[in-house]
Short mmCIF file of N, CA, C and O in Angstrom, two decimals:
data_model
loop_
_atom_site.label_atom_id
_atom_site.label_comp_id
_atom_site.label_asym_id
_atom_site.label_seq_id
_atom_site.Cartn_x
_atom_site.Cartn_y
_atom_site.Cartn_z
N CYS A 28 11.09 15.39 -77.76
CA CYS A 28 11.37 14.15 -78.45
C CYS A 28 10.08 13.32 -78.47
O CYS A 28 9.44 13.12 -77.45
N ASP A 29 9.74 12.86 -79.63
CA ASP A 29 8.57 12.00 -79.75
C ASP A 29 8.94 10.59 -79.28
O ASP A 29 9.94 10.03 -79.68
N ILE A 30 8.13 10.06 -78.42
CA ILE A 30 8.38 8.72 -77.92
C ILE A 30 7.65 7.73 -78.81
O ILE A 30 6.43 7.72 -78.89
N ALA A 31 8.42 6.94 -79.52
CA ALA A 31 7.85 5.93 -80.41
C ALA A 31 7.79 4.60 -79.67
O ALA A 31 8.64 4.30 -78.83
N ALA A 32 6.79 3.84 -79.98
CA ALA A 32 6.65 2.52 -79.35
C ALA A 32 7.85 1.65 -79.68
O ALA A 32 8.34 1.64 -80.80
N GLY A 33 8.33 0.96 -78.68
CA GLY A 33 9.41 0.01 -78.90
C GLY A 33 10.81 0.59 -78.85
O GLY A 33 11.76 -0.13 -79.10
N GLU A 34 10.97 1.89 -78.55
CA GLU A 34 12.32 2.46 -78.47
C GLU A 34 13.00 1.95 -77.21
O GLU A 34 12.38 1.78 -76.17
N GLU A 35 14.31 1.75 -77.30
CA GLU A 35 15.07 1.22 -76.18
C GLU A 35 15.34 2.29 -75.13
O GLU A 35 15.53 3.46 -75.44
N ASP A 36 15.37 1.84 -73.88
CA ASP A 36 15.73 2.67 -72.74
C ASP A 36 16.71 1.84 -71.90
O ASP A 36 16.37 1.29 -70.86
N LEU A 37 17.95 1.73 -72.39
CA LEU A 37 18.93 0.84 -71.80
C LEU A 37 19.31 1.22 -70.37
O LEU A 37 19.62 0.35 -69.57
N ASP A 38 19.29 2.52 -70.04
CA ASP A 38 19.66 2.90 -68.68
C ASP A 38 18.46 2.93 -67.73
O ASP A 38 18.60 3.18 -66.54
N GLY A 39 17.26 2.67 -68.24
CA GLY A 39 16.07 2.55 -67.40
C GLY A 39 15.61 3.84 -66.74
O GLY A 39 14.92 3.83 -65.73
N ASN A 40 15.94 5.00 -67.33
CA ASN A 40 15.54 6.27 -66.72
C ASN A 40 14.20 6.79 -67.24
O ASN A 40 13.77 7.87 -66.87
N GLY A 41 13.54 6.02 -68.09
CA GLY A 41 12.24 6.43 -68.61
C GLY A 41 12.29 7.30 -69.84
O GLY A 41 11.26 7.71 -70.37
N ILE A 42 13.48 7.63 -70.31
CA ILE A 42 13.65 8.44 -71.51
C ILE A 42 14.26 7.55 -72.59
O ILE A 42 15.30 6.94 -72.37
N PRO A 43 13.61 7.45 -73.75
CA PRO A 43 14.19 6.62 -74.82
C PRO A 43 15.62 7.08 -75.14
O PRO A 43 15.91 8.28 -75.16
N ASP A 44 16.50 6.13 -75.36
CA ASP A 44 17.91 6.44 -75.61
C ASP A 44 18.08 7.41 -76.77
O ASP A 44 18.98 8.24 -76.76
N SER A 45 17.23 7.32 -77.78
CA SER A 45 17.34 8.21 -78.94
C SER A 45 17.02 9.66 -78.59
O SER A 45 17.32 10.56 -79.37
N CYS A 46 16.41 9.90 -77.43
CA CYS A 46 16.04 11.25 -77.02
C CYS A 46 17.05 11.88 -76.06
O CYS A 46 16.94 13.06 -75.74
N GLU A 47 17.99 11.10 -75.58
CA GLU A 47 18.92 11.61 -74.58
C GLU A 47 20.10 12.31 -75.23
O GLU A 47 20.55 11.95 -76.31
N ASP A 48 20.61 13.31 -74.51
CA ASP A 48 21.81 14.00 -74.95
C ASP A 48 23.04 13.17 -74.60
O ASP A 48 22.99 12.29 -73.74
N ALA A 49 24.15 13.50 -75.23
CA ALA A 49 25.41 12.83 -74.94
C ALA A 49 25.91 13.25 -73.57
O ALA A 49 25.72 14.40 -73.16
N PRO A 50 26.58 12.35 -72.84
CA PRO A 50 27.21 12.76 -71.58
C PRO A 50 28.33 13.75 -71.89
O PRO A 50 28.92 13.72 -72.98
N PHE A 51 28.64 14.63 -70.94
CA PHE A 51 29.63 15.68 -71.15
C PHE A 51 30.27 16.07 -69.82
O PHE A 51 29.85 15.62 -68.76
N VAL A 52 31.28 16.95 -69.91
CA VAL A 52 31.89 17.56 -68.74
C VAL A 52 31.65 19.05 -68.84
O VAL A 52 32.07 19.68 -69.82
N ARG A 53 30.98 19.62 -67.85
CA ARG A 53 30.71 21.05 -67.87
C ARG A 53 32.03 21.82 -67.80
O ARG A 53 32.89 21.51 -66.99
N GLY A 54 32.16 22.80 -68.67
CA GLY A 54 33.35 23.63 -68.70
C GLY A 54 34.37 23.22 -69.74
O GLY A 54 35.26 24.00 -70.06
N ASP A 55 34.27 22.02 -70.28
CA ASP A 55 35.18 21.58 -71.34
C ASP A 55 34.56 21.99 -72.68
O ASP A 55 34.07 21.16 -73.44
N VAL A 56 34.58 23.28 -72.94
CA VAL A 56 33.87 23.87 -74.07
C VAL A 56 34.38 23.34 -75.41
O VAL A 56 33.60 23.06 -76.31
N ASN A 57 35.70 23.18 -75.53
CA ASN A 57 36.27 22.73 -76.80
C ASN A 57 36.40 21.21 -76.88
O ASN A 57 36.95 20.68 -77.83
N THR A 58 35.88 20.51 -75.92
CA THR A 58 35.81 19.04 -75.85
C THR A 58 37.15 18.36 -76.06
O THR A 58 37.24 17.31 -76.69
N ASP A 59 38.22 18.94 -75.48
CA ASP A 59 39.55 18.34 -75.63
C ASP A 59 39.95 17.48 -74.43
O ASP A 59 41.07 17.00 -74.36
N GLY A 60 39.05 17.30 -73.48
CA GLY A 60 39.33 16.46 -72.32
C GLY A 60 39.99 17.19 -71.17
O GLY A 60 40.34 16.58 -70.17
N MET A 61 40.16 18.50 -71.28
CA MET A 61 40.77 19.30 -70.22
C MET A 61 39.93 20.55 -69.97
O MET A 61 39.28 21.05 -70.88
N GLN A 62 39.97 21.02 -68.74
CA GLN A 62 39.36 22.30 -68.42
C GLN A 62 40.50 23.28 -68.18
O GLN A 62 41.20 23.18 -67.17
N ASP A 63 40.68 24.20 -69.13
CA ASP A 63 41.77 25.17 -69.02
C ASP A 63 41.37 26.47 -69.71
O ASP A 63 40.23 26.62 -70.15
N ILE A 64 42.32 27.41 -69.81
CA ILE A 64 42.04 28.73 -70.37
C ILE A 64 41.50 28.65 -71.80
O ILE A 64 40.74 29.50 -72.23
N SER A 65 41.88 27.60 -72.53
CA SER A 65 41.42 27.49 -73.91
C SER A 65 39.90 27.37 -74.00
O SER A 65 39.31 27.76 -75.00
N ASP A 66 39.25 26.87 -72.95
CA ASP A 66 37.79 26.75 -72.97
C ASP A 66 37.12 28.12 -72.92
O ASP A 66 36.19 28.40 -73.68
N GLY A 67 37.60 28.99 -72.05
CA GLY A 67 37.06 30.35 -71.99
C GLY A 67 37.32 31.11 -73.27
O GLY A 67 36.44 31.82 -73.78
N ILE A 68 38.52 30.95 -73.83
CA ILE A 68 38.87 31.61 -75.09
C ILE A 68 38.01 31.09 -76.23
O ILE A 68 37.52 31.85 -77.06
N TYR A 69 37.79 29.79 -76.27
CA TYR A 69 36.95 29.17 -77.31
C TYR A 69 35.54 29.77 -77.25
O TYR A 69 34.95 30.13 -78.28
N LEU A 70 35.01 29.90 -76.05
CA LEU A 70 33.66 30.43 -75.88
C LEU A 70 33.59 31.91 -76.28
O LEU A 70 32.66 32.34 -76.97
N LEU A 71 34.58 32.69 -75.87
CA LEU A 71 34.61 34.10 -76.26
C LEU A 71 34.75 34.25 -77.77
O LEU A 71 34.12 35.12 -78.37
N SER A 72 35.55 33.40 -78.37
CA SER A 72 35.69 33.41 -79.83
C SER A 72 34.36 33.09 -80.51
O SER A 72 33.99 33.71 -81.51
N TYR A 73 33.63 32.14 -79.94
CA TYR A 73 32.31 31.79 -80.47
C TYR A 73 31.36 32.99 -80.43
O TYR A 73 30.64 33.26 -81.39
N PHE A 74 31.39 33.73 -79.32
CA PHE A 74 30.49 34.87 -79.16
C PHE A 74 30.87 36.08 -80.01
O PHE A 74 30.02 36.70 -80.63
N PHE A 75 32.16 36.40 -80.04
CA PHE A 75 32.58 37.68 -80.59
C PHE A 75 33.27 37.62 -81.94
O PHE A 75 33.42 38.65 -82.60
N GLN A 76 33.74 36.46 -82.36
CA GLN A 76 34.46 36.37 -83.62
C GLN A 76 33.88 35.32 -84.55
O GLN A 76 34.57 34.84 -85.44
N SER A 77 32.65 34.93 -84.32
CA SER A 77 32.04 33.86 -85.12
C SER A 77 32.95 32.66 -85.18
O SER A 77 33.18 32.08 -86.25
N GLY A 78 33.49 32.30 -84.02
CA GLY A 78 34.43 31.18 -83.92
C GLY A 78 33.77 29.85 -84.21
O GLY A 78 32.61 29.79 -84.64
N PRO A 79 34.51 28.77 -83.97
CA PRO A 79 33.98 27.44 -84.26
C PRO A 79 32.69 27.17 -83.50
O PRO A 79 32.48 27.70 -82.41
N SER A 80 31.85 26.35 -84.08
CA SER A 80 30.57 26.04 -83.44
C SER A 80 30.79 25.22 -82.17
O SER A 80 31.84 24.64 -81.96
N LEU A 81 29.77 25.21 -81.34
CA LEU A 81 29.81 24.46 -80.09
C LEU A 81 29.25 23.07 -80.34
O LEU A 81 28.09 22.93 -80.74
N LEU A 82 30.05 22.05 -80.10
CA LEU A 82 29.57 20.68 -80.25
C LEU A 82 28.62 20.30 -79.13
O LEU A 82 27.75 19.46 -79.30
N CYS A 83 28.82 20.92 -77.97
CA CYS A 83 28.01 20.59 -76.80
C CYS A 83 27.68 21.87 -76.05
O CYS A 83 28.49 22.38 -75.29
N GLN A 84 26.48 22.39 -76.27
CA GLN A 84 26.08 23.63 -75.61
C GLN A 84 26.06 23.49 -74.10
O GLN A 84 26.40 24.42 -73.38
N ASP A 85 25.66 22.33 -73.60
CA ASP A 85 25.63 22.12 -72.15
C ASP A 85 27.02 22.28 -71.53
O ASP A 85 27.15 22.82 -70.44
N ALA A 86 28.06 21.80 -72.20
CA ALA A 86 29.42 21.94 -71.68
C ALA A 86 29.83 23.41 -71.62
O ALA A 86 30.58 23.82 -70.74
N ALA A 87 29.33 24.22 -72.55
CA ALA A 87 29.66 25.64 -72.60
C ALA A 87 28.88 26.46 -71.58
O ALA A 87 29.27 27.59 -71.27
N ASP A 88 27.82 25.92 -71.03
CA ASP A 88 27.01 26.62 -70.03
C ASP A 88 27.70 26.46 -68.66
O ASP A 88 27.26 25.72 -67.80
N GLY A 89 28.81 27.18 -68.49
CA GLY A 89 29.66 27.02 -67.32
C GLY A 89 28.97 27.21 -65.99
O GLY A 89 29.27 26.52 -65.02
N ASN A 90 28.04 28.15 -65.92
CA ASN A 90 27.34 28.40 -64.66
C ASN A 90 26.00 27.68 -64.56
O ASN A 90 25.29 27.82 -63.57
N ASP A 91 25.66 26.92 -65.55
CA ASP A 91 24.43 26.10 -65.60
C ASP A 91 23.16 26.91 -65.34
O ASP A 91 22.27 26.48 -64.62
N ASP A 92 23.09 28.08 -65.99
CA ASP A 92 21.87 28.87 -65.85
C ASP A 92 20.91 28.68 -67.03
O ASP A 92 19.89 29.35 -67.12
N GLY A 93 21.26 27.76 -67.94
CA GLY A 93 20.38 27.46 -69.06
C GLY A 93 20.53 28.41 -70.23
O GLY A 93 19.76 28.34 -71.18
N ARG A 94 21.51 29.33 -70.15
CA ARG A 94 21.75 30.29 -71.24
C ARG A 94 23.22 30.27 -71.60
O ARG A 94 24.08 30.01 -70.75
N LEU A 95 23.52 30.59 -72.85
CA LEU A 95 24.90 30.75 -73.28
C LEU A 95 25.18 32.23 -73.44
O LEU A 95 24.55 32.90 -74.27
N ASP A 96 26.09 32.75 -72.63
CA ASP A 96 26.44 34.16 -72.69
C ASP A 96 27.83 34.37 -72.11
O ASP A 96 28.49 33.41 -71.68
N VAL A 97 28.27 35.62 -72.09
CA VAL A 97 29.61 35.96 -71.62
C VAL A 97 29.80 35.56 -70.16
O VAL A 97 30.92 35.27 -69.74
N ALA A 98 28.73 35.50 -69.41
CA ALA A 98 28.84 35.10 -68.00
C ALA A 98 29.42 33.69 -67.87
O ALA A 98 30.11 33.39 -66.89
N ASP A 99 29.18 32.83 -68.85
CA ASP A 99 29.73 31.47 -68.81
C ASP A 99 31.26 31.50 -68.95
O ASP A 99 31.97 30.81 -68.21
N ALA A 100 31.75 32.29 -69.88
CA ALA A 100 33.20 32.41 -70.05
C ALA A 100 33.83 33.02 -68.81
O ALA A 100 34.86 32.54 -68.32
N ALA A 101 33.20 34.06 -68.26
CA ALA A 101 33.72 34.70 -67.05
C ALA A 101 33.73 33.72 -65.88
O ALA A 101 34.70 33.66 -65.12
N TYR A 102 32.69 32.92 -65.75
CA TYR A 102 32.60 31.93 -64.68
C TYR A 102 33.75 30.93 -64.78
O TYR A 102 34.42 30.63 -63.78
N LEU A 103 34.00 30.42 -65.97
CA LEU A 103 35.06 29.43 -66.16
C LEU A 103 36.44 30.02 -65.91
O LEU A 103 37.28 29.39 -65.26
N ILE A 104 36.68 31.22 -66.40
CA ILE A 104 37.97 31.86 -66.18
C ILE A 104 38.17 32.20 -64.71
O ILE A 104 39.25 31.99 -64.15
N PHE A 105 37.13 32.68 -64.05
CA PHE A 105 37.21 32.98 -62.62
C PHE A 105 37.53 31.72 -61.83
O PHE A 105 38.37 31.74 -60.92
N TYR A 106 36.90 30.61 -62.16
CA TYR A 106 37.17 29.34 -61.47
C TYR A 106 38.62 28.93 -61.65
O TYR A 106 39.31 28.55 -60.70
N GLN A 107 39.11 29.01 -62.87
CA GLN A 107 40.45 28.52 -63.16
C GLN A 107 41.58 29.38 -62.60
O GLN A 107 42.62 28.87 -62.21
N PHE A 108 41.36 30.68 -62.53
CA PHE A 108 42.47 31.57 -62.17
C PHE A 108 42.29 32.32 -60.86
O PHE A 108 43.26 32.82 -60.31
N LEU A 109 41.09 32.41 -60.36
CA LEU A 109 40.85 33.21 -59.16
C LEU A 109 40.17 32.41 -58.05
O LEU A 109 39.52 32.97 -57.19
N GLU A 110 40.31 31.08 -58.12
CA GLU A 110 39.76 30.19 -57.10
C GLU A 110 38.25 30.36 -56.92
O GLU A 110 37.73 30.33 -55.81
N GLY A 111 37.57 30.51 -58.04
CA GLY A 111 36.12 30.62 -58.01
C GLY A 111 35.46 29.27 -57.77
O GLY A 111 36.12 28.24 -57.64
N THR A 112 34.16 29.28 -57.72
CA THR A 112 33.37 28.06 -57.51
C THR A 112 33.51 27.14 -58.72
O THR A 112 33.40 27.60 -59.86
N PRO A 113 33.73 25.83 -58.48
CA PRO A 113 33.80 24.90 -59.62
C PRO A 113 32.47 24.86 -60.38
O PRO A 113 31.41 25.14 -59.80
N PRO A 114 32.52 24.50 -61.64
CA PRO A 114 31.28 24.38 -62.41
C PRO A 114 30.36 23.33 -61.78
O PRO A 114 30.82 22.37 -61.17
N PRO A 115 29.05 23.51 -61.93
CA PRO A 115 28.09 22.52 -61.44
C PRO A 115 28.22 21.19 -62.20
O PRO A 115 28.85 21.12 -63.25
N ALA A 116 27.61 20.17 -61.67
CA ALA A 116 27.62 18.83 -62.28
C ALA A 116 27.06 18.90 -63.71
O ALA A 116 26.19 19.73 -63.99
N PRO A 117 27.58 18.08 -64.58
CA PRO A 117 28.62 17.09 -64.36
C PRO A 117 30.01 17.71 -64.48
O PRO A 117 30.40 18.22 -65.53
N PHE A 118 30.73 17.67 -63.41
CA PHE A 118 32.09 18.18 -63.31
C PHE A 118 32.72 17.56 -62.08
O PHE A 118 32.05 17.46 -61.06
N PRO A 119 33.92 17.09 -62.08
CA PRO A 119 34.92 17.15 -63.14
C PRO A 119 34.86 15.97 -64.10
O PRO A 119 35.61 15.94 -65.08
N GLY A 120 33.98 15.00 -63.85
CA GLY A 120 33.88 13.85 -64.75
C GLY A 120 32.66 13.93 -65.64
O GLY A 120 31.82 14.82 -65.53
N CYS A 121 32.57 12.97 -66.53
CA CYS A 121 31.47 12.91 -67.50
C CYS A 121 30.15 12.57 -66.80
O CYS A 121 30.12 11.84 -65.82
N GLY A 122 29.08 13.07 -67.37
CA GLY A 122 27.75 12.76 -66.86
C GLY A 122 26.68 13.43 -67.69
O GLY A 122 26.95 14.06 -68.70
N ASP A 123 25.46 13.28 -67.20
CA ASP A 123 24.30 13.89 -67.85
C ASP A 123 23.98 15.20 -67.15
O ASP A 123 24.30 15.40 -65.98
N ASP A 124 23.30 16.09 -67.85
CA ASP A 124 22.91 17.37 -67.28
C ASP A 124 21.75 17.16 -66.32
O ASP A 124 20.68 16.73 -66.74
N PRO A 125 21.93 17.49 -65.04
CA PRO A 125 20.83 17.33 -64.08
C PRO A 125 19.80 18.45 -64.18
O PRO A 125 18.75 18.37 -63.56
N THR A 126 20.11 19.49 -64.96
CA THR A 126 19.23 20.65 -65.08
C THR A 126 18.43 20.58 -66.38
O THR A 126 19.00 20.37 -67.44
N ILE A 127 17.15 20.80 -66.28
CA ILE A 127 16.30 20.82 -67.46
C ILE A 127 16.34 22.22 -68.06
O ILE A 127 16.03 23.21 -67.39
N ASP A 128 16.80 22.31 -69.31
CA ASP A 128 16.85 23.59 -70.01
C ASP A 128 16.80 23.31 -71.51
O ASP A 128 16.72 22.16 -71.93
N ALA A 129 16.86 24.35 -72.29
CA ALA A 129 16.75 24.21 -73.75
C ALA A 129 18.08 23.83 -74.41
O ALA A 129 18.11 23.55 -75.60
N LEU A 130 19.17 23.82 -73.65
CA LEU A 130 20.47 23.49 -74.21
C LEU A 130 20.62 21.98 -74.31
O LEU A 130 20.01 21.23 -73.56
N GLY A 131 21.44 21.55 -75.23
CA GLY A 131 21.66 20.12 -75.41
C GLY A 131 23.12 19.81 -75.67
O GLY A 131 23.98 20.69 -75.65
N CYS A 132 23.37 18.55 -75.89
CA CYS A 132 24.72 18.11 -76.19
C CYS A 132 24.63 17.01 -77.24
O CYS A 132 24.35 15.85 -76.92
N ASP A 133 24.84 17.41 -78.48
CA ASP A 133 24.75 16.46 -79.58
C ASP A 133 25.93 15.50 -79.61
O ASP A 133 25.78 14.33 -79.93
N HIS A 134 27.11 16.04 -79.31
CA HIS A 134 28.32 15.23 -79.43
C HIS A 134 29.39 15.78 -78.50
O HIS A 134 29.65 16.98 -78.50
N PHE A 135 29.97 14.92 -77.69
CA PHE A 135 31.05 15.32 -76.80
C PHE A 135 32.17 14.31 -76.94
O PHE A 135 32.00 13.13 -76.63
N LEU A 136 33.31 14.75 -77.40
CA LEU A 136 34.40 13.85 -77.73
C LEU A 136 35.06 13.23 -76.50
O LEU A 136 35.63 12.16 -76.58
N GLY A 137 35.00 13.90 -75.36
CA GLY A 137 35.75 13.46 -74.19
C GLY A 137 35.09 12.42 -73.32
O GLY A 137 35.67 12.00 -72.33
N CYS A 138 33.92 11.96 -73.65
CA CYS A 138 33.24 10.98 -72.77
C CYS A 138 32.97 9.67 -73.50
O CYS A 138 32.62 9.63 -74.62
#
């Protein structure tokens, strides 16, 4: 993001507001405000059936490894049904991604 003179930084984190991603909840892939089986299905549909686009790639990165792949869907399903490890922050509430990676979040309806 190009930093232009005079851009606002309302939260005081040193990053112009126009450069920041939207807050999100990791694992809420379909941005419906819930973490459930539909999120894993949505992600698998995206990968294998040219399903609906991802509004927030960061939310779909269930294991927070900076990549979008089948491991993310497996991680989310394992957490929900087999008592796996919860997704990394921000989870279970809204927040910013603490991990620097190439993924972003243009729009998240639930926050």
